[in-house]
Structure formats: structure tokens, C-alpha cells
Short mmCIF file of C-alpha atoms in Angstrom, two decimals:
data_model
loop_
_atom_site.label_atom_id
_atom_site.label_comp_id
_atom_site.label_asym_id
_atom_site.label_seq_id
_atom_site.Cartn_x
_atom_site.Cartn_y
_atom_site.Cartn_z
CA TRP A 441 -2.19 -12.51 13.11
CA TRP A 442 0.77 -10.53 14.18
CA SER A 443 2.98 -9.88 17.20
CA VAL A 444 5.60 -7.28 18.08
CA ARG A 445 9.02 -7.50 19.68
CA THR A 446 11.49 -4.73 20.58
CA TRP A 447 15.13 -4.47 21.32
CA ASP A 448 16.73 -2.04 23.65
CA ALA A 449 19.73 0.27 22.96
CA GLY A 450 22.09 -2.49 24.12
CA GLY A 451 20.64 -5.02 21.63
CA GLN A 452 18.76 -6.96 24.33
CA ALA A 453 15.54 -8.43 22.96
CA GLY A 454 12.32 -7.95 24.83
CA ASP A 455 9.47 -10.48 25.06
CA TRP A 456 7.04 -10.98 22.15
CA SER A 457 3.70 -9.34 22.53
CA ASP A 458 0.60 -11.59 22.66
CA ALA A 459 -0.62 -12.57 19.17
CA ALA A 460 -3.34 -10.15 17.92
CA SER A 461 -5.39 -9.90 14.75
CA PHE A 462 -7.75 -7.43 13.13
CA GLY A 463 -10.21 -7.66 10.36
CA THR A 464 -11.58 -5.24 7.84
CA ALA A 465 -14.66 -5.12 5.63
CA VAL A 466 -15.31 -2.90 2.63
CA LYS A 467 -18.43 -1.89 0.81
CA SER A 468 -18.75 -2.16 -3.00
CA ASP A 469 -17.99 1.57 -3.50
CA TRP A 470 -14.73 1.40 -1.39
CA GLN A 471 -11.60 3.18 -2.83
CA GLY A 472 -8.22 2.81 -1.35
CA GLN A 473 -4.53 3.35 -1.86
CA PRO A 474 -1.79 0.86 -1.08
CA ILE A 475 0.04 1.65 2.20
CA TRP A 476 3.49 1.50 0.63
CA THR A 477 2.99 4.31 -1.94
CA SER A 478 3.86 6.93 0.60
CA VAL A 479 7.21 5.54 1.68
CA PRO A 480 10.44 6.81 0.11
CA THR A 481 11.52 5.54 -3.24
CA LEU A 482 14.37 3.11 -2.96
CA GLY A 483 15.90 3.77 -6.29
CA SER A 484 16.30 1.38 -9.22
CA ASP A 485 18.88 -1.14 -8.07
CA TYR A 486 18.47 -3.15 -4.76
CA SER A 487 18.14 -6.53 -3.31
CA LEU A 488 15.23 -7.71 -1.17
CA GLU A 489 15.74 -10.63 1.19
CA ALA A 490 13.17 -12.12 3.51
CA ASP A 491 12.12 -15.35 5.17
CA PHE A 492 8.56 -16.25 4.19
CA SER A 493 5.92 -18.99 4.48
CA VAL A 494 2.67 -19.20 2.55
CA THR A 495 -0.17 -19.85 5.01
CA THR A 496 -3.08 -19.91 2.55
CA VAL A 497 -2.70 -20.38 -1.20
CA ALA A 498 -0.08 -17.62 -2.03
CA LEU A 499 1.98 -14.67 -0.86
CA GLY A 500 2.63 -11.59 -2.96
CA ILE A 501 5.94 -9.55 -2.88
CA LYS A 502 5.55 -6.01 -4.30
CA PHE A 503 8.62 -4.15 -5.37
CA ARG A 504 9.51 -1.07 -7.54
CA ALA A 505 6.11 0.14 -6.25
CA SER A 506 5.26 3.75 -7.08
CA GLY A 507 1.59 4.70 -7.15
CA GLY A 508 -0.45 2.27 -9.18
CA ASN A 509 2.74 0.75 -10.73
CA SER A 510 4.80 -2.04 -9.46
CA PHE A 511 5.88 -5.62 -9.85
CA MET A 512 4.21 -8.22 -7.75
CA TRP A 513 5.77 -11.71 -7.56
CA GLN A 514 3.14 -14.17 -6.41
CA ILE A 515 4.60 -17.34 -4.75
CA ARG A 516 2.04 -20.04 -4.62
CA GLY A 517 2.05 -22.71 -1.94
CA ASP A 518 -0.91 -24.47 -3.39
CA SER A 519 -0.80 -27.46 -5.78
CA SER A 520 0.47 -25.33 -8.62
CA ASN A 521 3.76 -24.64 -6.82
CA GLU A 522 4.65 -21.65 -9.04
CA LEU A 523 6.17 -18.24 -9.04
CA ARG A 524 3.68 -15.95 -10.98
CA PRO A 525 5.50 -12.62 -11.81
CA HIS A 526 2.99 -9.81 -12.44
CA VAL A 527 3.44 -6.24 -13.56
CA GLN A 528 1.03 -3.46 -12.39
CA VAL A 529 0.63 -0.65 -14.70
CA ASN A 530 -1.76 2.26 -13.75
CA GLY A 531 -3.41 -0.06 -11.16
CA THR A 532 -4.02 -3.08 -13.50
CA TYR A 533 -2.18 -6.31 -12.83
CA THR A 534 -1.07 -8.54 -15.68
CA GLN A 535 0.49 -11.95 -15.03
CA MET A 536 3.73 -12.09 -17.06
CA LYS A 537 4.37 -15.90 -16.87
CA ALA A 538 4.09 -18.95 -14.57
CA VAL A 539 7.29 -20.59 -13.35
CA LYS A 540 7.31 -24.13 -11.94
CA LEU A 541 9.37 -24.06 -8.85
CA PRO A 542 12.02 -26.83 -8.34
CA MET A 543 11.35 -26.96 -4.61
CA THR A 544 8.03 -27.46 -2.88
CA ILE A 545 6.76 -24.29 -1.35
CA GLY A 546 3.81 -25.95 0.50
CA LEU A 547 1.95 -24.28 3.32
CA ASN A 548 3.50 -23.16 6.70
CA THR A 549 7.04 -23.99 5.63
CA THR A 550 9.68 -21.31 5.95
CA HIS A 551 11.71 -20.43 2.86
CA HIS A 552 14.29 -17.73 2.04
CA LEU A 553 13.64 -15.34 -0.79
CA LYS A 554 16.19 -13.08 -2.44
CA LEU A 555 15.17 -10.60 -5.24
CA ASP A 556 17.88 -8.75 -7.09
CA ALA A 557 16.46 -5.82 -9.16
CA VAL A 558 19.32 -4.35 -11.07
CA GLY A 559 18.56 -2.25 -14.15
CA SER A 560 15.89 -3.98 -16.06
CA THR A 561 16.92 -7.49 -14.84
CA ILE A 562 15.11 -9.12 -11.85
CA THR A 563 16.64 -12.24 -10.52
CA THR A 564 14.62 -14.33 -8.09
CA SER A 565 16.17 -16.95 -5.81
CA ILE A 566 14.40 -19.23 -3.24
CA ASP A 567 16.34 -21.17 -0.75
CA GLY A 568 19.61 -20.21 -2.54
CA VAL A 569 18.34 -21.58 -5.92
CA VAL A 570 17.88 -19.11 -8.79
CA VAL A 571 14.31 -19.83 -9.98
CA ASP A 572 13.75 -16.99 -12.48
CA THR A 573 15.37 -14.15 -14.32
CA THR A 574 13.02 -11.56 -15.83
CA THR A 575 13.91 -8.55 -17.95
CA ASP A 576 11.42 -5.70 -18.04
CA THR A 577 11.99 -1.97 -18.33
CA ARG A 578 8.67 -0.98 -16.83
CA ASN A 579 8.67 0.29 -13.21
CA PRO A 580 12.34 1.23 -13.02
CA SER A 581 12.23 2.25 -9.29
CA GLY A 582 10.04 2.30 -6.14
CA SER A 583 9.34 0.85 -2.79
CA VAL A 584 8.72 -2.73 -1.46
CA GLY A 585 5.73 -4.30 0.27
CA PHE A 586 3.77 -7.51 0.65
CA ARG A 587 0.37 -8.52 -0.52
CA THR A 588 -2.04 -10.82 1.30
CA GLY A 589 -5.88 -10.87 1.49
CA SER A 590 -9.03 -12.55 0.55
CA THR A 591 -7.81 -16.11 -0.36
CA GLU A 592 -4.09 -15.41 -0.02
CA SER A 593 -1.97 -15.06 3.06
CA GLY A 594 1.53 -15.56 4.37
CA LYS A 595 4.10 -14.64 6.93
CA VAL A 596 7.25 -12.58 6.36
CA ASP A 597 10.22 -12.17 8.68
CA ASN A 598 13.81 -10.88 8.67
CA VAL A 599 13.18 -8.44 5.75
CA LYS A 600 16.28 -6.80 4.45
CA VAL A 601 16.53 -4.28 1.60
CA THR A 602 20.02 -3.38 0.45
CA SER A 603 20.85 -0.86 -2.22
CA ALA A 604 23.34 -1.73 -4.99
CA GLY A 605 25.87 0.35 -3.03
CA GLY A 606 25.47 -1.96 -0.05
CA THR A 607 23.41 0.31 2.24
#
């Protein structure tokens, strides 16, 4: 489900659109490319902030995405209550570790995420608490995106990406 809202030049918010949805189906021979691979590369050092809620099982946050390479942080709202950092290399995902979270993510509860990717160090905070620091030299730059589908879904709002220079 999604809805759209716009603001005019004076900053006045318009009404939200009616909620809408769409579905897709693929055949066994389907080939596709992630939608975020065609957006501009953000560089190597940036912060990603967003409000999120997991609505079914987990939500994936992709960053430093370039072609078939990226990092994907899977935040699980199921009983595991974990952050599962993954690295994607040439289209193949590998889970790097599983981090038990000190707060309950749960389903349909809004949390605030902050990812700081500076050099090879990625620091992840949820609700103002640092929950993980990972060092990895793969995928040094790229775009951001979100992953849902099949058994995983979530909502993301107030997304803000800021370069190390503050823009």
C-alpha cells in the first residue's frame, strides 16, 4: 500500500491521496534489475536516516548499491528481533552476522534508523542507540534503496541522505 502527498511552493501540504496498491507476478524465467542501480552514485561517505516499521517479518535497507553489489541491512520484526547485515557481491547475498537488538522491533511499530557509512566503517543506530558497527572494504560507494517482497515488508518515511560534507 502506498499514498502520495505533495507540497506547494509556499510549503503548504496538500491532502494525502487515497491508499493504493499494486501486485506483480513473475514467471520462472524472469530476469530483472533493481530499480536503484540507475540513480546517481552518492559517493562513499554519507548518513542515511529514516523512520521505519516492519509490517511482515523484516525490512531490508540497501546502501552503497552499485549494479549487483551492495550492503543490505535486514531488520527483523519477528521473534528473532535481529539486525542481519548482508553483503551483496556480483548479485549474491551473504549474511555477515546476526545482531540481537536491545529494543523490541516488533510489527507495525515506528522506529528511527540512522546508518553512518564512513570509509570502511558502517555504524547502525536504532532509536538513538548504536546497535552495530561493521567494518568492510567491499562496496565503497553507491546509492540507497529499500527491499521488501515475498514474506518481508515494511514502511519507510522521512528518508534523509546526507553526505559527509553535510549536503
